[in-house]
XYZ file of C-alpha atoms in Angstrom:
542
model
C -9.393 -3.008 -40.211
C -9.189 0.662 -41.754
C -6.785 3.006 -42.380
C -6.812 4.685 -39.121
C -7.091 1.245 -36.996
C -3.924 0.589 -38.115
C -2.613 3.702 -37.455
C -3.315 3.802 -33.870
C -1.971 -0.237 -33.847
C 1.304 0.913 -35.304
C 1.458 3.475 -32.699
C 0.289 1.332 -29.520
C 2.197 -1.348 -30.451
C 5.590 1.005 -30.852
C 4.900 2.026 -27.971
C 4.740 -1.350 -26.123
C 7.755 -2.257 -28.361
C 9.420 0.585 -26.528
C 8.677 -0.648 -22.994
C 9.761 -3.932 -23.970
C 13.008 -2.614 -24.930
C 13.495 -0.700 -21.810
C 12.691 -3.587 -19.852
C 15.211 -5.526 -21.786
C 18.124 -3.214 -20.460
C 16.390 -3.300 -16.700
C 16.754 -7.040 -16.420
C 20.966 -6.751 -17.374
C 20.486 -4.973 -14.055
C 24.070 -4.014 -13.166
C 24.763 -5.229 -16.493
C 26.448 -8.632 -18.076
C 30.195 -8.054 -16.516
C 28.187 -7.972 -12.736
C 26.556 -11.066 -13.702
C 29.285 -12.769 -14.661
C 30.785 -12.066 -11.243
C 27.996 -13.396 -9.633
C 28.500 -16.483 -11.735
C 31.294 -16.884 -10.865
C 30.501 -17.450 -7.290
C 28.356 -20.119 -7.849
C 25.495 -17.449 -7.603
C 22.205 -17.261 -9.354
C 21.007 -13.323 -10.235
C 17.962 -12.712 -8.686
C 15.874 -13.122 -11.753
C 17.214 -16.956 -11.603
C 16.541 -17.221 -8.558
C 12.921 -15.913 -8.534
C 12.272 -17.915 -11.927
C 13.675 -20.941 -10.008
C 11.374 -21.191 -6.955
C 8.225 -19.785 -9.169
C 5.616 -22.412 -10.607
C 6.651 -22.743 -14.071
C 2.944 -23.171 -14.802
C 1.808 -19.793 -13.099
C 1.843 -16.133 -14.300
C 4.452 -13.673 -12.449
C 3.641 -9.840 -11.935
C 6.656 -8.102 -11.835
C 6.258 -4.814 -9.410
C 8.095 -2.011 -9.943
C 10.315 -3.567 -12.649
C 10.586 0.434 -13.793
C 11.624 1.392 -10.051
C 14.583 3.896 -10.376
C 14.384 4.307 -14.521
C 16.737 7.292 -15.620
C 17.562 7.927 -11.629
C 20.208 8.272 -10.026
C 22.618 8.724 -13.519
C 25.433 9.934 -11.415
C 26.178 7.666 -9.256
C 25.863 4.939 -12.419
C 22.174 4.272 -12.251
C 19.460 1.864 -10.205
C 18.089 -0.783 -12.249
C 14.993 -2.003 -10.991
C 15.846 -0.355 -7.539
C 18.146 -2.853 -6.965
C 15.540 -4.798 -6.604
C 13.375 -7.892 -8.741
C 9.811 -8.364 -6.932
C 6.357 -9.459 -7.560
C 3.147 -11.279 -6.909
C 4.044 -15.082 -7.787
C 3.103 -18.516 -7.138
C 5.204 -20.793 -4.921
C 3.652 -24.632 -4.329
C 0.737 -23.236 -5.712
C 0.530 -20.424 -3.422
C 0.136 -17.171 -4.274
C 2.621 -14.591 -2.409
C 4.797 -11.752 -2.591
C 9.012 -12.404 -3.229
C 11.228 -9.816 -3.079
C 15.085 -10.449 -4.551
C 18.411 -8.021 -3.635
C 19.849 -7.535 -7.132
C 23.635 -7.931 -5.763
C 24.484 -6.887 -9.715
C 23.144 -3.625 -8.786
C 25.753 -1.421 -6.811
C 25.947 -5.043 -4.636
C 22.212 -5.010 -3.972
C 22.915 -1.559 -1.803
C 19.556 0.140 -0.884
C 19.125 3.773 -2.787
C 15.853 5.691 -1.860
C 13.703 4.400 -4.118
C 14.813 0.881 -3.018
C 13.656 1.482 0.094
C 10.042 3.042 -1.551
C 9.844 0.092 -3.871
C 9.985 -2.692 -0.806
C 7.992 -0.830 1.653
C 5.442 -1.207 -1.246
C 5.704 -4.675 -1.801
C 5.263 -4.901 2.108
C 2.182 -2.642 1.714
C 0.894 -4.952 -0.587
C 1.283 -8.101 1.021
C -0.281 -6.580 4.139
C -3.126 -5.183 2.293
C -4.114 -9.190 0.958
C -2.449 -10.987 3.150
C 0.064 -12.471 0.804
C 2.605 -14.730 2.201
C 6.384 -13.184 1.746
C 9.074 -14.421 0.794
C 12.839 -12.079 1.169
C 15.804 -13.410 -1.362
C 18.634 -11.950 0.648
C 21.550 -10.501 -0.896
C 22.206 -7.123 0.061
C 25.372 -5.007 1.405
C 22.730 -2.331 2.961
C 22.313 1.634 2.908
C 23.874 3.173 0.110
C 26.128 5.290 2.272
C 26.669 8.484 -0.143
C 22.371 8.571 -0.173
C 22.171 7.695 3.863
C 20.367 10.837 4.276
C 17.805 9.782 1.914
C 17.291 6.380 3.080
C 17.947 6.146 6.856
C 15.793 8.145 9.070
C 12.653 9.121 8.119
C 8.896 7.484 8.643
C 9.152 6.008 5.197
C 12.512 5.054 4.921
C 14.785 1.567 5.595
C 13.793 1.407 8.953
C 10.211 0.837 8.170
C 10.742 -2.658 6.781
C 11.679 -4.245 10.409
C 8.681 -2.365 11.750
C 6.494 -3.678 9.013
C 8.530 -6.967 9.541
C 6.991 -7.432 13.080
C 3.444 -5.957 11.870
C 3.408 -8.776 9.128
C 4.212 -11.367 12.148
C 1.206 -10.255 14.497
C -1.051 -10.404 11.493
C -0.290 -13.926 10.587
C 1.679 -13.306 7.536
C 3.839 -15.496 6.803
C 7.375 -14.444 5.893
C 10.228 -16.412 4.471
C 14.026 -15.318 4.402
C 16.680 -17.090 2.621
C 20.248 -15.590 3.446
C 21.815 -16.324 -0.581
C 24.910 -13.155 0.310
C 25.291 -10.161 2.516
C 23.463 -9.410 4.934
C 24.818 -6.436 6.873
C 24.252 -3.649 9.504
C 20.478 -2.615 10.200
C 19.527 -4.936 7.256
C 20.275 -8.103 9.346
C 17.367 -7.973 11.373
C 15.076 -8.350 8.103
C 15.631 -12.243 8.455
C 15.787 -12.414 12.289
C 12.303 -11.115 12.072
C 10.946 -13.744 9.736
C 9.280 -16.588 10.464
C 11.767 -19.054 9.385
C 15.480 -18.183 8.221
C 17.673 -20.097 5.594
C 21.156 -19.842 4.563
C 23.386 -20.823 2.224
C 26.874 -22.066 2.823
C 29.749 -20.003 1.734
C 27.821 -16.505 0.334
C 25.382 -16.205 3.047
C 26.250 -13.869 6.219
C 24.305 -11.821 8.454
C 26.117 -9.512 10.914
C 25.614 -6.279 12.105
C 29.581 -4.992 11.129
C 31.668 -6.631 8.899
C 35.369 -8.048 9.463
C 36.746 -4.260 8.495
C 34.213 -2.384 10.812
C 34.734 -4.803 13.847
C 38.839 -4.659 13.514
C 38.425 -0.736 13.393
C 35.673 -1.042 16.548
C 37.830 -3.496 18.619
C 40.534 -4.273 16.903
C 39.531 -8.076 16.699
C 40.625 -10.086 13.286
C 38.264 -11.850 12.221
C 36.418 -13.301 8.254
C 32.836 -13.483 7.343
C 32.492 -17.040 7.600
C 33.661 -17.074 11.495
C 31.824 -13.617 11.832
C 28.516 -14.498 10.639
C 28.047 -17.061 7.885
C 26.027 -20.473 7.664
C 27.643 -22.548 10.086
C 27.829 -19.780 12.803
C 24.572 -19.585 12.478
C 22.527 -22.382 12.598
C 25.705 -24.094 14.843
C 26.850 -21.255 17.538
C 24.554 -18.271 17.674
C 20.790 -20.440 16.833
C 19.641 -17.115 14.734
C 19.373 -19.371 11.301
C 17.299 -22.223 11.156
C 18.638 -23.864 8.307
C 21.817 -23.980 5.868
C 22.196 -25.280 2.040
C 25.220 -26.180 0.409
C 23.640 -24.634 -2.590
C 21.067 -22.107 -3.635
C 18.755 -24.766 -5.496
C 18.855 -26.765 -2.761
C 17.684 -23.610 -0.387
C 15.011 -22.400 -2.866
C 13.589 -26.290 -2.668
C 13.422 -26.003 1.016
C 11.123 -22.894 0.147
C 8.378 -24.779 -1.636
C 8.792 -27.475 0.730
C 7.667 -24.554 3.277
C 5.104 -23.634 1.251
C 3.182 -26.525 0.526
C 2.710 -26.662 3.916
C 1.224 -23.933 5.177
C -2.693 -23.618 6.064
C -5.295 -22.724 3.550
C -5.794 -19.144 3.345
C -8.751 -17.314 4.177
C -10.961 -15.234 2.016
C -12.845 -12.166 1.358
C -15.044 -14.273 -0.832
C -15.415 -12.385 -3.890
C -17.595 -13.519 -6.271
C -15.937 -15.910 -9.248
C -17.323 -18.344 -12.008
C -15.701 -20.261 -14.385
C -14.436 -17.521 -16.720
C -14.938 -17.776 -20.525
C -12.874 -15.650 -22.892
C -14.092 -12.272 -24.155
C -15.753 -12.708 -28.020
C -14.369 -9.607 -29.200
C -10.471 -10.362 -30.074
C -7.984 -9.435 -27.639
C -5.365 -8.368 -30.484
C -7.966 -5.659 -31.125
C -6.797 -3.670 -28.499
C -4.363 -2.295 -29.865
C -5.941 -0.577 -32.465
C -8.514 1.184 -30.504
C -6.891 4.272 -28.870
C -6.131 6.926 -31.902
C -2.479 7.771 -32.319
C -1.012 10.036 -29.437
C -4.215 9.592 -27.626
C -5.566 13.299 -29.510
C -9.236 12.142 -31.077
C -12.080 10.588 -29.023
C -12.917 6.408 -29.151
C -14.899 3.960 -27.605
C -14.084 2.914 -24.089
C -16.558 0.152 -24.839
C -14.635 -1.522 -27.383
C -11.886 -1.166 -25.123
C -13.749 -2.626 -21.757
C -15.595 -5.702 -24.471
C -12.193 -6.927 -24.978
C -11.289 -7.342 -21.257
C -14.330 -8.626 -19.831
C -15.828 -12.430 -19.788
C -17.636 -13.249 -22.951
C -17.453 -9.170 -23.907
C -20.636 -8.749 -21.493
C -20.895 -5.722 -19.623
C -23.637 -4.508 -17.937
C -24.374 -0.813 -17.990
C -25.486 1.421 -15.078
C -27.307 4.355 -15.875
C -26.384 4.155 -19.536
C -28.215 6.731 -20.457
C -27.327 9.060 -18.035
C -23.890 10.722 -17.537
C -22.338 9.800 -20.317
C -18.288 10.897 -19.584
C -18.484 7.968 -17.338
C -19.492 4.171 -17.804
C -20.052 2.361 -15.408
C -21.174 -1.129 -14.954
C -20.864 -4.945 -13.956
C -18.834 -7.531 -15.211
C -16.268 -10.499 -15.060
C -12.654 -10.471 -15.795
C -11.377 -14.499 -15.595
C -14.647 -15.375 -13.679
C -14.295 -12.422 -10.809
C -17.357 -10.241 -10.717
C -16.441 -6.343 -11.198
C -17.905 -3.426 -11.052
C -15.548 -1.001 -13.832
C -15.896 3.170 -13.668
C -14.218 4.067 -16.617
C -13.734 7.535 -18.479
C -15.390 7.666 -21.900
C -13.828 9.220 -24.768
C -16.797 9.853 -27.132
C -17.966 13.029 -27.615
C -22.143 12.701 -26.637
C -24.869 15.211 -25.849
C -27.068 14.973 -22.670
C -30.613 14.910 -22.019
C -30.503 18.883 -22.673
C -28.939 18.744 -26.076
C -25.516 19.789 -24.718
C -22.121 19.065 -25.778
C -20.026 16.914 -23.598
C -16.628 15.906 -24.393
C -15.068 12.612 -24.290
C -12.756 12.612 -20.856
C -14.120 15.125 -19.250
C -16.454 14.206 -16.221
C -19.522 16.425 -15.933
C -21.763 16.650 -12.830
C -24.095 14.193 -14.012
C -20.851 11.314 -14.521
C -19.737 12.478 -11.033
C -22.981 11.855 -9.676
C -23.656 8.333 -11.331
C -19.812 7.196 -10.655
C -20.159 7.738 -6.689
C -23.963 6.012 -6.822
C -22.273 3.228 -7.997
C -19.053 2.920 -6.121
C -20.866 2.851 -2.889
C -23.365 0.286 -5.105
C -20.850 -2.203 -5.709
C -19.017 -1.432 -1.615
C -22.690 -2.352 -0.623
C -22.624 -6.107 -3.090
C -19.077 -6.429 -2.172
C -17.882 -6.317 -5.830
C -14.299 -5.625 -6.290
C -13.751 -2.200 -8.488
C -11.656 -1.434 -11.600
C -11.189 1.656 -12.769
C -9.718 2.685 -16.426
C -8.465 6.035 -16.680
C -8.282 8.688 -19.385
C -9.251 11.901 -18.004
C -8.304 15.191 -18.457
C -10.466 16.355 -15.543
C -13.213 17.674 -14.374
C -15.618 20.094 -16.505
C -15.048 24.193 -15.869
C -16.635 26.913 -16.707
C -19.579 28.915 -15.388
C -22.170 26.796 -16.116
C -20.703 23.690 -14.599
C -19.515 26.093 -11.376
C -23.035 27.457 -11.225
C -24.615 23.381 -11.275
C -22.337 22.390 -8.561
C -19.547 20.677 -10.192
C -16.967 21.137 -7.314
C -19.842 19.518 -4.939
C -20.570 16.614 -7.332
C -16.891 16.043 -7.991
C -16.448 15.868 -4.107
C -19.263 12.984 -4.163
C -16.994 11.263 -6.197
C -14.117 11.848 -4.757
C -15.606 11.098 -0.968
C -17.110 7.357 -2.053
C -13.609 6.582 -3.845
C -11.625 7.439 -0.983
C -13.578 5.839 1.293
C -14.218 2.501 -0.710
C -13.974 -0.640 1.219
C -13.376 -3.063 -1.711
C -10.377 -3.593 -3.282
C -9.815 -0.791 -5.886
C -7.637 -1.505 -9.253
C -6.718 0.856 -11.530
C -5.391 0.940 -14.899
C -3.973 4.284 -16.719
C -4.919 3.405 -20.295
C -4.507 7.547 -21.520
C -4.453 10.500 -19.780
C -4.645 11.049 -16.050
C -4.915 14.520 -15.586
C -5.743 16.838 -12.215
C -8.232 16.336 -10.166
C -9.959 13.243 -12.687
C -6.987 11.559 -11.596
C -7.964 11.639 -7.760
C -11.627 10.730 -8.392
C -10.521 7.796 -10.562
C -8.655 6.616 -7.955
C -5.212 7.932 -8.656
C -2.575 6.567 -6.434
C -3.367 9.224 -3.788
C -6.291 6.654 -3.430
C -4.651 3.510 -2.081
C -5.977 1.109 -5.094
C -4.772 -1.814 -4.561
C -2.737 -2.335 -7.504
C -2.549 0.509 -9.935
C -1.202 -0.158 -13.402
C -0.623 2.054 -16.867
C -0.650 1.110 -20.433
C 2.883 2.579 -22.550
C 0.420 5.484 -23.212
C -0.860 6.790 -20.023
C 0.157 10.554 -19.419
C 0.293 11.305 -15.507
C 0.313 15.627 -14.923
C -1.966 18.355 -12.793
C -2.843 18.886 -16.786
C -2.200 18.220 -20.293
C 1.162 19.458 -21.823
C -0.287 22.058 -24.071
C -1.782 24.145 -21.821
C 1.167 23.686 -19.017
C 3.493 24.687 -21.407
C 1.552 27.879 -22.520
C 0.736 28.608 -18.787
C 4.527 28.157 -18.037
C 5.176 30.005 -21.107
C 3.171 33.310 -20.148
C 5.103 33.350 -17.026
C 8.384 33.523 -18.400
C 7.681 35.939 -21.073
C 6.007 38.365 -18.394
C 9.094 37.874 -15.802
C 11.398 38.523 -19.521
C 9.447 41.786 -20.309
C 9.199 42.749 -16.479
C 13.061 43.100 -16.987
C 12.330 45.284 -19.650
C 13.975 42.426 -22.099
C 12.217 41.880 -25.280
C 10.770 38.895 -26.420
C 10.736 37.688 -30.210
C 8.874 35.188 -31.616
C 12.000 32.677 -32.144
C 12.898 33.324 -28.287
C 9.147 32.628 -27.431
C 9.178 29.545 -29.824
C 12.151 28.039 -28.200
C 11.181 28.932 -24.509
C 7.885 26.611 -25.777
C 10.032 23.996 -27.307
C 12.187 23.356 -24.191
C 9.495 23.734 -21.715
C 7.143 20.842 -23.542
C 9.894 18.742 -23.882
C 10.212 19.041 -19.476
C 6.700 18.587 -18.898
C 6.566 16.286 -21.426
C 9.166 13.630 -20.026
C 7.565 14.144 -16.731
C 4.230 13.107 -17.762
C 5.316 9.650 -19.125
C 4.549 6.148 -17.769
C 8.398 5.616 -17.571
C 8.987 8.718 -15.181
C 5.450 7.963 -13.332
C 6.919 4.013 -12.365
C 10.359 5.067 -11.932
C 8.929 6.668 -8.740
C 6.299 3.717 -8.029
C 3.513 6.369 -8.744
C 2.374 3.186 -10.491
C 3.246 -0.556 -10.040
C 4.176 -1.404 -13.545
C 3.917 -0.733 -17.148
C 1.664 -3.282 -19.124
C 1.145 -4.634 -22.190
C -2.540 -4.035 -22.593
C -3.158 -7.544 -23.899
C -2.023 -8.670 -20.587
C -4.654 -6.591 -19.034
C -6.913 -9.152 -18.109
C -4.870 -11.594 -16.506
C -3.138 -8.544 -14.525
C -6.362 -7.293 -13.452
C -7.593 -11.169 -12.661
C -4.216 -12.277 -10.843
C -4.637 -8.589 -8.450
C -8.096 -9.824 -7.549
C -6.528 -13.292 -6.588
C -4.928 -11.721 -4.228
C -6.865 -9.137 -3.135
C -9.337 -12.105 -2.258
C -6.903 -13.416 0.202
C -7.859 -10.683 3.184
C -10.965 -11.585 4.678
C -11.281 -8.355 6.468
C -12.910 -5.561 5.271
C -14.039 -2.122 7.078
C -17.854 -1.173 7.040
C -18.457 1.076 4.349
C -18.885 4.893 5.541
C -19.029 7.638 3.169
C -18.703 10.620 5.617
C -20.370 14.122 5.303
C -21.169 15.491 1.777
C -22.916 18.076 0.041
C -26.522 16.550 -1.574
């Protein structure tokens, strides 16, 4: 390894130290004296419980473990979104759970609560993913209700998308482990089957306080709503535990019952490890992401036996495209390369930039793989689409609308991974989250913004000198400096992974050595919907 490959290791792996860090803090949720309270009533957190009922012998995605990161600071934060949630496997099944963090504000829904489990419901409608709800939740967090209550997307969605699930066969799973209260009681009520444990579990539309003021009637939670009312007076639980362990067994005895799942039948071979080593990874990308590489040396550590099979490799260079296998699943991968090449005409094209010609071959080969039914993976790090006069004169805006047109209409599941930058319009024709991948997932040094920070800032910068001298102010070259200082620093923080998942514009942050198995364990599921639309690419410009 030379000088500079360990450069850009130091750097990648900093910056994965710095996730890991983060993620440290997330998983105190509402930090160690909360726990201890919850400990104190014979309560698991909902990381114990999910690490509980998992197979011990199974990988875990967490989703949206950045949910809510540097949010909500005033009213004391939202780790996680209040909620823990991921793709896991239960009695060797593979399914969605989603936990109430009662550390967290007493598992209270915020707005991005309510984002982050509408997506986990989004995802396991998309594959068809069995779910299962870890109850624990005291409802809307009132001082937010306007933010949470009413609107399409909002807390009222889940019970619609609770009685979707149930006409499309999906199995769903609740298991009442605390509160359950208001408009949030009819998550379990909707489920297929409903568990409860004795003493912490209670589901009631008003509590003891709001019934006394309604009616004036004195009564507790237990009497009101808990266990024994429940599966003994009112019939709306099905069955009650003395103790959470004993209701997350029940679970897996659930789930190693249930039927065989159907498939889209992608295709998968016994996988063999890549030859290139994955530890190399990290020394690949050059520090800050500011020189060109090879996405090749990047894609030959990911894929099966480092095999990958180039389409048009000769043509359209900004883009590679071609087949592969990640753990055994065939893929087709449209990824952005880096390298600074010259076409068939002599020209200059630079690395990250796609030119009509990339455009062109990308779409070809989208609707190529939507025709073999070959899942897609895309790896991002684009700063968008070429400009200038030549490229307006050859069409780029058509070419990039090819593009564009046989992403959004893909049929086969689409997964993305922001390894750099993901700028503009190259975000949307890499499938950007505007794009419904799948799964979409970013490396600690993916940059998300309508452009890179340099030239926002200067942009932003020209604008605030002219409204200064249209004042008639004068503007110095220390004012100008500092105006430049504090408006990178903005745009800068906004274009980070950490701000991008703290608003689920993607699922989670990765390790990149864990790229494989991520990408592998979202095709396992994505494999789980048999149904797929015929593949239509609409009207576009030839």
């Amino acid at each position: 390894m030379n000088l500079a490959q360990n450069r850009n290791e130091d750097w990648m792996k900093m910056a994965v130290s710095q996730t890991q860090q983060h993620y440290e803090k997330i998983k105190l949720g509402g930090g160690k004296k909360a726990i201890e309270k919850q400990r104190e009533r014979n309560k698991l957190t909902a990381r114990e419980r999910i690490s509980y009922l998992c197979d011990k012998d199974q990988p875990f995605i967490e989703i949206g473990a950045f949910a809510g990161f540097e949010m909500y600071e005033e009213q004391g934060g939202c780790a996680a979104g209040g909620t823990v949630a991921g793709l896991g496997y239960v009695s060797g099944r593979q399914c969605v759970i989603v936990a109430n963090d009662q550390t967290v504000k007493a598992g209270a829904w915020f707005p991005i609560t309510g984002k982050k489990n509408l997506r986990l419901q989004e995802i396991a409608m998309e594959n068809r993913l069995p779910v299962i709800y870890l109850v624990d939740s005291a409802g809307v967090f009132l001082p937010m209700q306007d933010e949470i209550f009413p609107d399409k997307e909002h807390f009222g969605r889940v019970f619609r998308n609770n009685a979707r699930m149930s006409a499309m066969g999906i199995t769903q799973i609740a298991a009442v482990m605390g509160a359950c209260v208001a408009g949030g009681a009819y998550l379990p009520i909707m489920s297929d089957e409903t568990l409860m444990v004795e003493g912490n579990g209670s589901i009631f539309l008003a509590g003891p306080y709001l019934v006394k003021a309604a009616i004036g009637e004195e009564t507790d939670n237990e009497t009101l709503g808990g266990a024994v009312t429940h599966t003994e007076i009112s019939g709306i639980a099905d069955y009650k535990f003395k103790t959470e362990q004993e209701c997350l067994d029940h679970i897996k005895q659930i789930m190693n019952k249930l039927g065989a799942p159907a498939q889209a039948g992608f295709n998968r071979i016994a996988p063999v490890p890549p030859k290139k080593e994955m530890d190399g990874i990290y020394s690949i990308m050059p520090e800050g992401n500011l020189k060109p590489y090879d996405m090749l040396e990047i894609i030959e550590r990911i894929v099966d036996d480092s095999v990958f099979e180039q389409f048009k490799a000769d043509y359209g260079k900004s883009i590679l495209c071609g087949y592969a296998r990640i753990e055994g699943w065939a893929v087709g991968i449209v990824a952005n390369q880096r390298l600074i090449s010259r076409n068939k005409k002599g020209e200059m094209q630079i690395g990250g930039v796609i030119y009509n010609d990339s455009a062109d071959k990308a779409a070809r080969f989208i609707m190529n793989c939507n025709q073999k039914k070959i899942p897609l993976v895309f790896l991002q790090d684009v700063t968008g689409f070429m400009v200038g006069s030549r490229s307006e004169h050859s069409g780029i805006i058509k070419d990039g609308a090819k593009l564009v047109n046989a992403v959004a209409n893909s049929v086969v599941p689409k997964i993305t991974i922001i390894i750099g930058n993901s700028y503009g319009a190259g975000n949307y024709a890499m499938c950007g989250k505007a794009y419904d991948p799948r799964f979409i997932y970013a490396w600690p040094s993916a940059k998300i913004a309508v452009m890179g920070g340099e030239q926002a800032a200067k942009t932003l910068l020209q604008i605030q000198v002219a409204n200064l001298k249209a004042q008639g102010k004068e503007v110095s070259a220390e004012v100008e400096k500092e105006l430049l200082d504090r408006i990178k620093a903005s745009y800068e923080k906004q274009t980070s992974p950490y701000y991008a998942a703290a608003r689920l514009w993607v699922d989670a942050i990765i390790d990149p050595i864990e790229t494989r198995r991520t990408i592998a364990e979202s095709i396992a599921a994505a494999n789980q919907n048999p149904e797929m639309e015929v593949f239509r690419t609409g009207v576009f410009q030839v």
